[in-house]
mmCIF file of C-alpha atoms and ligand atoms in Angstrom:
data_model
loop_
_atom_site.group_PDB
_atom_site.id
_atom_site.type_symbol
_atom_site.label_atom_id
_atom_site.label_comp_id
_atom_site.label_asym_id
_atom_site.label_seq_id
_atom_site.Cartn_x
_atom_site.Cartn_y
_atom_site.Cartn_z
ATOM 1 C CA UNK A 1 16.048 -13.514 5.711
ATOM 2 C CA UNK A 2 18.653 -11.925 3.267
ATOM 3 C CA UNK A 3 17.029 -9.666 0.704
ATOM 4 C CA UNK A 4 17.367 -10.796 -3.056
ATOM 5 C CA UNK A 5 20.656 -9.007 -4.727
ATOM 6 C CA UNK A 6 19.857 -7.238 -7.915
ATOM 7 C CA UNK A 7 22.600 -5.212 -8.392
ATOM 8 C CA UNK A 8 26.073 -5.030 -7.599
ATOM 9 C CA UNK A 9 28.582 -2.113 -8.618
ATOM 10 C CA UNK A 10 32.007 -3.863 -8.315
ATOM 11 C CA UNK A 11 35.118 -1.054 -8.573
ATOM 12 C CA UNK A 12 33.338 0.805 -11.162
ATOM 13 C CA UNK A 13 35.352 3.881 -12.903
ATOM 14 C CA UNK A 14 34.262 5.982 -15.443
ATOM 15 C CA UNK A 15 35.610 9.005 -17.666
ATOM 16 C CA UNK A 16 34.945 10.806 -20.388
ATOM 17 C CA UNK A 17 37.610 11.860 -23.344
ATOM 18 C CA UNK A 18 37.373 14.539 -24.981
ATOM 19 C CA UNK A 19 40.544 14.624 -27.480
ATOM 20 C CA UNK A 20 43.750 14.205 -25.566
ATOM 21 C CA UNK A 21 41.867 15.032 -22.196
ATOM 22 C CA UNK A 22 40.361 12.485 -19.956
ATOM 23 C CA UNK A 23 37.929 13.417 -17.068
ATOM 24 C CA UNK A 24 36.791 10.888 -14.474
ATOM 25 C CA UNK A 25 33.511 10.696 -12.885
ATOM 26 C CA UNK A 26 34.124 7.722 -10.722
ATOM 27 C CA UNK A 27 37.282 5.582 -9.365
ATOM 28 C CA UNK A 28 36.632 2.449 -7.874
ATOM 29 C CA UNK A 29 32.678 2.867 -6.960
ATOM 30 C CA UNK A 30 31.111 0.221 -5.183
ATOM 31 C CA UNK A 31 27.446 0.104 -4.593
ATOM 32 C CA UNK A 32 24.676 -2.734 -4.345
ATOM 33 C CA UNK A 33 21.204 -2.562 -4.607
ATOM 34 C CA UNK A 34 18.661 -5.403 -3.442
ATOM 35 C CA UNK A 35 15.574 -6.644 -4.808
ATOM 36 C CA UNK A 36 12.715 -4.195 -3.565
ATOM 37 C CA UNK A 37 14.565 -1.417 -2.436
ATOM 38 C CA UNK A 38 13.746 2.362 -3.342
ATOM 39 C CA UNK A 39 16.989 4.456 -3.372
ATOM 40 C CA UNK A 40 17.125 7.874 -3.501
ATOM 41 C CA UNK A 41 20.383 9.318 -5.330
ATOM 42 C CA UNK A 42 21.641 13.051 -4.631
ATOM 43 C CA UNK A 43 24.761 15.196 -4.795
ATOM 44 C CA UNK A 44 25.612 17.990 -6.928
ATOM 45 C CA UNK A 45 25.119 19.026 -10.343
ATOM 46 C CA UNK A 46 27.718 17.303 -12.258
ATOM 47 C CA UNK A 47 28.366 15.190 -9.611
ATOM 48 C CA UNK A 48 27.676 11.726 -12.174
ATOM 49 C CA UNK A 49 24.002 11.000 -10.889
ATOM 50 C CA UNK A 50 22.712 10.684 -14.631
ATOM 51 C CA UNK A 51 25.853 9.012 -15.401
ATOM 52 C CA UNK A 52 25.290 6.183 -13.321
ATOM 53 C CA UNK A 53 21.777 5.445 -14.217
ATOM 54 C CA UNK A 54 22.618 5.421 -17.697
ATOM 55 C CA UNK A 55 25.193 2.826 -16.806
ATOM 56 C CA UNK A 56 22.428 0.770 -14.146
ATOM 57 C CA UNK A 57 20.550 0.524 -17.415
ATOM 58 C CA UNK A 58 22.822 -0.478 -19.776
ATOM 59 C CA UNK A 59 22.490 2.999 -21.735
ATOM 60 C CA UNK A 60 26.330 3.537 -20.807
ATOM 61 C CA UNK A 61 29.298 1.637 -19.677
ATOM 62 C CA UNK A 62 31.699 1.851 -17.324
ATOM 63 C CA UNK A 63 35.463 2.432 -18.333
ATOM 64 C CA UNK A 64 36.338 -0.335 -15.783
ATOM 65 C CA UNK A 65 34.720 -2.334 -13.157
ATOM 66 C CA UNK A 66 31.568 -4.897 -13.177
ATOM 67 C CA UNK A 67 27.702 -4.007 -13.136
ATOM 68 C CA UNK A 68 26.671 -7.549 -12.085
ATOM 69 C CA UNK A 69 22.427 -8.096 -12.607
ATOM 70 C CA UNK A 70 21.452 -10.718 -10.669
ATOM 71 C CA UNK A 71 24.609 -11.886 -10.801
ATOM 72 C CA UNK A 72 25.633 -11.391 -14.275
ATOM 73 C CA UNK A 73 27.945 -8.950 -16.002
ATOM 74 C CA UNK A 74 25.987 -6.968 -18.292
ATOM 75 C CA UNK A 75 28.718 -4.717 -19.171
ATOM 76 C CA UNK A 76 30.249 -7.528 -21.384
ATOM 77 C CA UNK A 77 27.107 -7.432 -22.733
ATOM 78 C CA UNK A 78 26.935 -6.533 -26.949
ATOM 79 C CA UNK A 79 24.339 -3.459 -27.583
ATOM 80 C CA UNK A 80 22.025 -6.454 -29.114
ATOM 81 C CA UNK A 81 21.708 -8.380 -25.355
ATOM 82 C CA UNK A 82 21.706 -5.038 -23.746
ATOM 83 C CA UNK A 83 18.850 -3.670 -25.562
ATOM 84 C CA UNK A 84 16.632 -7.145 -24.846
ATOM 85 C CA UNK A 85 17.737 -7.160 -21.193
ATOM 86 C CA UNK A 86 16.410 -3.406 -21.070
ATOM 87 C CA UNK A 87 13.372 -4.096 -22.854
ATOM 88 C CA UNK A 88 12.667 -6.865 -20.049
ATOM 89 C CA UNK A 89 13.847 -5.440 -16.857
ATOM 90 C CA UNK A 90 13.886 -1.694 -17.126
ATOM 91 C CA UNK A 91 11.761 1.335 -16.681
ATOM 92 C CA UNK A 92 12.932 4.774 -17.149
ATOM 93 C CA UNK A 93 11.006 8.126 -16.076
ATOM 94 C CA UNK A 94 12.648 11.202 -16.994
ATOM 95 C CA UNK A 95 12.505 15.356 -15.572
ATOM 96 C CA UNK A 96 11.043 16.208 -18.856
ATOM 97 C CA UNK A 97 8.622 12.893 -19.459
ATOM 98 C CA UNK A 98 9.902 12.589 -22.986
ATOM 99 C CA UNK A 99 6.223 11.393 -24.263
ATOM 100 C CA UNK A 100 5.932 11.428 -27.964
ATOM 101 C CA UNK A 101 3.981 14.479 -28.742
ATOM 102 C CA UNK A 102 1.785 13.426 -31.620
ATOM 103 C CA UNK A 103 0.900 10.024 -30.352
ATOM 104 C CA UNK A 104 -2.167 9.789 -27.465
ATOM 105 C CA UNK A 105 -1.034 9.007 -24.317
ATOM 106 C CA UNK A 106 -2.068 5.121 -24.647
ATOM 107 C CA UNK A 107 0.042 4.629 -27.768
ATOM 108 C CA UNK A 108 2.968 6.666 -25.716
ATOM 109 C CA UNK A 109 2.498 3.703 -23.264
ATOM 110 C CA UNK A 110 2.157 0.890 -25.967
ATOM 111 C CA UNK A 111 5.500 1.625 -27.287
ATOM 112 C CA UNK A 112 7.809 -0.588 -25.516
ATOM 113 C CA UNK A 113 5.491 -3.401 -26.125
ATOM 114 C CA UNK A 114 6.014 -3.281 -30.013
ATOM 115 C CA UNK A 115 9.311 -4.578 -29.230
ATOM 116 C CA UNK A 116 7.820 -7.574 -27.638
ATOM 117 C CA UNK A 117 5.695 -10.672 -29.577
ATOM 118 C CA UNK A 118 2.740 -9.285 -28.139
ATOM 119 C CA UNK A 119 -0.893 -9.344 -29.798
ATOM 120 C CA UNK A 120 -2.665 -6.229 -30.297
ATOM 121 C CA UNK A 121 -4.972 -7.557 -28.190
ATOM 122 C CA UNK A 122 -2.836 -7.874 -24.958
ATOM 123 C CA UNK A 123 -1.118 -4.982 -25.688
ATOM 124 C CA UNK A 124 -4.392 -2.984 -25.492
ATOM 125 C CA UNK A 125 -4.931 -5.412 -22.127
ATOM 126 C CA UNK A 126 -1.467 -4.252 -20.753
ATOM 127 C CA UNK A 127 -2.196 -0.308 -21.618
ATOM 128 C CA UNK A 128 -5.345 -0.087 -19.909
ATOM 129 C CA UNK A 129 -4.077 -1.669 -16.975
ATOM 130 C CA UNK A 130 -1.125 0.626 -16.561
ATOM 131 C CA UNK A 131 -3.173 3.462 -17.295
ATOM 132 C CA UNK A 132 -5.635 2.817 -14.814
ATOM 133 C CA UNK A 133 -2.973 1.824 -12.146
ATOM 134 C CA UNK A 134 -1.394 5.947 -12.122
ATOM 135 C CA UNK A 135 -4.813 7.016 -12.611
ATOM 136 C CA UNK A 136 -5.381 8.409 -15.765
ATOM 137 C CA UNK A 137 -8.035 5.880 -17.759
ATOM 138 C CA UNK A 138 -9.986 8.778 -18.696
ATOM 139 C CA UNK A 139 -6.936 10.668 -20.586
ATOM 140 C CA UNK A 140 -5.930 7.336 -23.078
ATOM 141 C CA UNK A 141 -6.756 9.632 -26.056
ATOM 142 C CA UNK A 142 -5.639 12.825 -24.832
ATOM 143 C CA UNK A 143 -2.227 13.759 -26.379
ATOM 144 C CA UNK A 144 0.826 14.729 -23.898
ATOM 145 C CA UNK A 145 -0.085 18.665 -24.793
ATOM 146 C CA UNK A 146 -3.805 18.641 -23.802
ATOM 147 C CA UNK A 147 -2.027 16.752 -20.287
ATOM 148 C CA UNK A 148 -0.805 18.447 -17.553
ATOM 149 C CA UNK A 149 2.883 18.121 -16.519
ATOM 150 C CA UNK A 150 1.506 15.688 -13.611
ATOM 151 C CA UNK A 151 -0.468 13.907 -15.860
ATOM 152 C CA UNK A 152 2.553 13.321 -18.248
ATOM 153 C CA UNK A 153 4.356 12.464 -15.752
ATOM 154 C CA UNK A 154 1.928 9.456 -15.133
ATOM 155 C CA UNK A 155 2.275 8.879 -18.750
ATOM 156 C CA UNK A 156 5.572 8.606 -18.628
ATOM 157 C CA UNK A 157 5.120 5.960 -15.048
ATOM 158 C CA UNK A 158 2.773 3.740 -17.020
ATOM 159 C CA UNK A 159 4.805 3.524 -20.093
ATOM 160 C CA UNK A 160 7.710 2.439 -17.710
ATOM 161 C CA UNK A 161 5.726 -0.300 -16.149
ATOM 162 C CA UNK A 162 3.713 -1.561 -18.708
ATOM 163 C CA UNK A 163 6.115 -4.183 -19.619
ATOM 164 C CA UNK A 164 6.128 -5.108 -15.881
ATOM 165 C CA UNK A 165 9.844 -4.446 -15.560
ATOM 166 C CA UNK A 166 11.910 -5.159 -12.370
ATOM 167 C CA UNK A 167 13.524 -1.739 -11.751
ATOM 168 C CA UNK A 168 12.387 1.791 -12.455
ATOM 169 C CA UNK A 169 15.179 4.862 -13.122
ATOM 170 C CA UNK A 170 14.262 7.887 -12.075
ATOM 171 C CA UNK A 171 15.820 11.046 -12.938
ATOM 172 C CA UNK A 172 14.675 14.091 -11.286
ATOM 173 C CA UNK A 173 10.697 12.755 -12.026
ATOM 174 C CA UNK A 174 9.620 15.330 -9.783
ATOM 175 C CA UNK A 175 11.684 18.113 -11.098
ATOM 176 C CA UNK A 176 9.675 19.823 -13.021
ATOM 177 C CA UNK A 177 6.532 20.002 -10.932
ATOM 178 C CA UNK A 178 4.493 21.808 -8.084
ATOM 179 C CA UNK A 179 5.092 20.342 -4.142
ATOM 180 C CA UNK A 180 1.751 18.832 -4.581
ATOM 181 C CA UNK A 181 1.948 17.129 -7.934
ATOM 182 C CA UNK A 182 5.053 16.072 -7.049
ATOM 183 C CA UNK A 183 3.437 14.526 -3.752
ATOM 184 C CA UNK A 184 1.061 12.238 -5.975
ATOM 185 C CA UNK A 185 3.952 11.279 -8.304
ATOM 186 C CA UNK A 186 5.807 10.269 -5.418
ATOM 187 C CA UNK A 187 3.019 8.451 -3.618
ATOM 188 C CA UNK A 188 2.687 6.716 -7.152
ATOM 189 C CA UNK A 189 6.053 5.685 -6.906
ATOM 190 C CA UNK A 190 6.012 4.446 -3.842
ATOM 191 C CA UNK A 191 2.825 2.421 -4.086
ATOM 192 C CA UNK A 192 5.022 0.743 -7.188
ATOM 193 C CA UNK A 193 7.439 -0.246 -4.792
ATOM 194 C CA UNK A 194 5.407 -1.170 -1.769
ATOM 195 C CA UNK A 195 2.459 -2.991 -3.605
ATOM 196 C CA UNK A 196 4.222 -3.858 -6.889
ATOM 197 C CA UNK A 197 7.561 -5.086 -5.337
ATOM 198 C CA UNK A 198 9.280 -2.722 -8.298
ATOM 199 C CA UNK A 199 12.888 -1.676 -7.297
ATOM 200 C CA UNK A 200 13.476 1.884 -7.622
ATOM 201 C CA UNK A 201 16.460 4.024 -8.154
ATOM 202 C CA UNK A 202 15.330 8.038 -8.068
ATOM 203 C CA UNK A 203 18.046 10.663 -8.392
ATOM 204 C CA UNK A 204 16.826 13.927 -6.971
ATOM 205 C CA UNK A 205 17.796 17.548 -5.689
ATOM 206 C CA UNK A 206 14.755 17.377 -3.574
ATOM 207 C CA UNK A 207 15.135 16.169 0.455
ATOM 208 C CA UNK A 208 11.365 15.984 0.162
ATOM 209 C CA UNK A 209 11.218 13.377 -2.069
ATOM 210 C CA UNK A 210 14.252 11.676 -1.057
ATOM 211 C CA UNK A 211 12.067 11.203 1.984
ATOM 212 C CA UNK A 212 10.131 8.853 -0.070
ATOM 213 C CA UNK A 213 12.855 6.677 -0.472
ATOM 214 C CA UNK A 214 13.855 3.722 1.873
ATOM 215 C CA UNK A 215 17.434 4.908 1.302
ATOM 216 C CA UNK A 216 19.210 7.951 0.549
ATOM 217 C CA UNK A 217 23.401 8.082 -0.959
ATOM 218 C CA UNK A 218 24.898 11.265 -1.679
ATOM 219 C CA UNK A 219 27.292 11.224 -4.670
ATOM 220 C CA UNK A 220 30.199 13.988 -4.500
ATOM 221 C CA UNK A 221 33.531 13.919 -6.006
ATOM 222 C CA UNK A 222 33.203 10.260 -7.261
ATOM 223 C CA UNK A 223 32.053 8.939 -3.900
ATOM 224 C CA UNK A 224 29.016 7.721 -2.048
ATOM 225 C CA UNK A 225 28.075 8.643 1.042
ATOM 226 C CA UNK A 226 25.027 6.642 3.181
ATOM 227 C CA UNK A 227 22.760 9.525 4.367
ATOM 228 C CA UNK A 228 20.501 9.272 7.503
ATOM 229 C CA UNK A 229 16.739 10.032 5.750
ATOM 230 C CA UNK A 230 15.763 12.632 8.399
ATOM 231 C CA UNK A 231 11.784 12.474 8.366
HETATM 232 N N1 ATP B 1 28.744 12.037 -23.013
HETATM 233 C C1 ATP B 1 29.559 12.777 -22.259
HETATM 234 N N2 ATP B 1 30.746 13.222 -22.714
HETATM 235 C C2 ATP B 1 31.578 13.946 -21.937
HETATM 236 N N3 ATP B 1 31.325 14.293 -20.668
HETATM 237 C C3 ATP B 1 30.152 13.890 -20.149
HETATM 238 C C4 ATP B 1 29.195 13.117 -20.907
HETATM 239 N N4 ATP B 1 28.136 12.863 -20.112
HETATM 240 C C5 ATP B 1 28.390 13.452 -18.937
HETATM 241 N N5 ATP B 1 29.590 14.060 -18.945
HETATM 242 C C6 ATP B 1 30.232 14.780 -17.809
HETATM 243 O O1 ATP B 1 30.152 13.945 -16.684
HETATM 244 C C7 ATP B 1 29.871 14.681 -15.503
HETATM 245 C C8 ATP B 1 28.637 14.091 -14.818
HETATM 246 O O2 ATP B 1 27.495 14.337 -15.622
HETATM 247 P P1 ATP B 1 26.042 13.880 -15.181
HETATM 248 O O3 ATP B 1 25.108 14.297 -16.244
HETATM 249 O O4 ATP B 1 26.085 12.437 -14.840
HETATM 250 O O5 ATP B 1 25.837 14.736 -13.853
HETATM 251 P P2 ATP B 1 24.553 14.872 -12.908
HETATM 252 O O6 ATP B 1 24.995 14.520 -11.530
HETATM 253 O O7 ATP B 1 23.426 14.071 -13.484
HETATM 254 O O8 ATP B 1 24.227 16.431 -12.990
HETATM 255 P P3 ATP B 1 22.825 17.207 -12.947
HETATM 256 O O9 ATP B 1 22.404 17.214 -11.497
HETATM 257 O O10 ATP B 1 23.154 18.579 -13.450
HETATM 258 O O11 ATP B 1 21.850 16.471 -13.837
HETATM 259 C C9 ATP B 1 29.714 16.118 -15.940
HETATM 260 O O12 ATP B 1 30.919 16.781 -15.675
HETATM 261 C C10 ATP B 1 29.472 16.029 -17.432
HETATM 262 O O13 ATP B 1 29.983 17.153 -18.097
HETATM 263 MG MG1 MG B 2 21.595 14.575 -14.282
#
């Protein structure tokens, strides 16, 4: 059986101007990424890792090249069909959670469901759900500063998934934590994409929690390399 394609990277290049000066991230990047897969992203700092998630969720676009979804190219997409294809197929979690700080942690999660014709009722439906899935039922009311980082994390994982997207991107969610909160976000994670079929694209600095992954690339000087997950 061949695995589902979700997506796939064709030539992509990317640079940034800054007045007359142009710098390049990437030149002529392939990469594809099936349906149920958990790749872990690492390389150095600067290396593009952020760069390229923005761009696998439509947040930035590639100077040349084609980011096909499923087949399609979403990088002819306008910012209107981008932002409806994000609000149905993406999930981001972020180093630094980026909860809203005076809203609890269930109306953190109900945001992205305000942008969906959704009664208030299911949204509450959806929330608990997602809450309950990373643990934290107990903590709806609770804002993010009477959390720990761990639990804002989760937060941050149930917000991502409460609009049951395909893909989650990951940036460093891990990065800010102890080895054994980290573990649990991790194991988290992976339940998501074991249990919950969710596609998952992490970038980390971490070997530990690359470990996690089902796949590992290393990004340097605009290139990937495959890397052998070394348990
Ligand atoms: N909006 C921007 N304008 C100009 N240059 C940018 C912009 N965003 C990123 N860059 C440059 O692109 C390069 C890659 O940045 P990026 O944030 O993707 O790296 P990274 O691999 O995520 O690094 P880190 O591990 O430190 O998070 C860097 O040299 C950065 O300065
Ligand atoms: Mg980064």
């Amino acid at each position: 059986m061949t695995a589902e394609r979700l997506f796939d990277l064709k030539s992509i290049s990317k640079s940034f101007s800054k007045g007359k000066e142009s710098i390049a991230i990437f030149e002529g990047l392939n990469m594809v990424i099936d349906k149920g897969d958990f790749v872990a992203i690492m390389g150095p700092s600067g290396s593009g890792k952020t760069t390229l998630l923005n761009m696998l969720g439509g947040v930035d676009k590639p100077t040349k090249g084609e980011i096909l979804y499923a087949g399609k190219g979403i990088e002819k997409y306008s910012e209107g069909q981008l932002a409806n294809w994000r609000a149905a197929h993406i999930g981001f979690i972020f180093q630094f959670y980026n909860l809203m700080p005076m809203l609890t942690a269930a109306k953190n999660v109900e945001l992205p469901l305000l942008l969906k014709k959704m009664s208030s009722s299911q949204r509450k439906k959806s929330v608990a759900a997602a809450l309950e899935l990373v643990g934290l039922a107990d903590r709806a009311k609770h804002k993010p500063d009477e959390l720990s980082g761990g639990q804002q994390q989760r937060v941050a994982i149930a917000r991502a998934i409460v609009s049951d997207p395909d893909l989650l991107l990951c940036d460093e969610p891990t990065g800010d934590l102890d080895r054994a909160t980290a573990t649990e976000i991790l194991e988290t994670l992976q339940l998501l994409n074991k249990d919950f079929g969710k596609t998952i694209v992490m970038v980390t600095h971490d070997p530990a929690a690359a470990k996690y992954a089902k796949r590992c690339v290393h990004l340097d000087k605009g290139e990937f390399v495959e890397k052998e997950l070394v348990a």
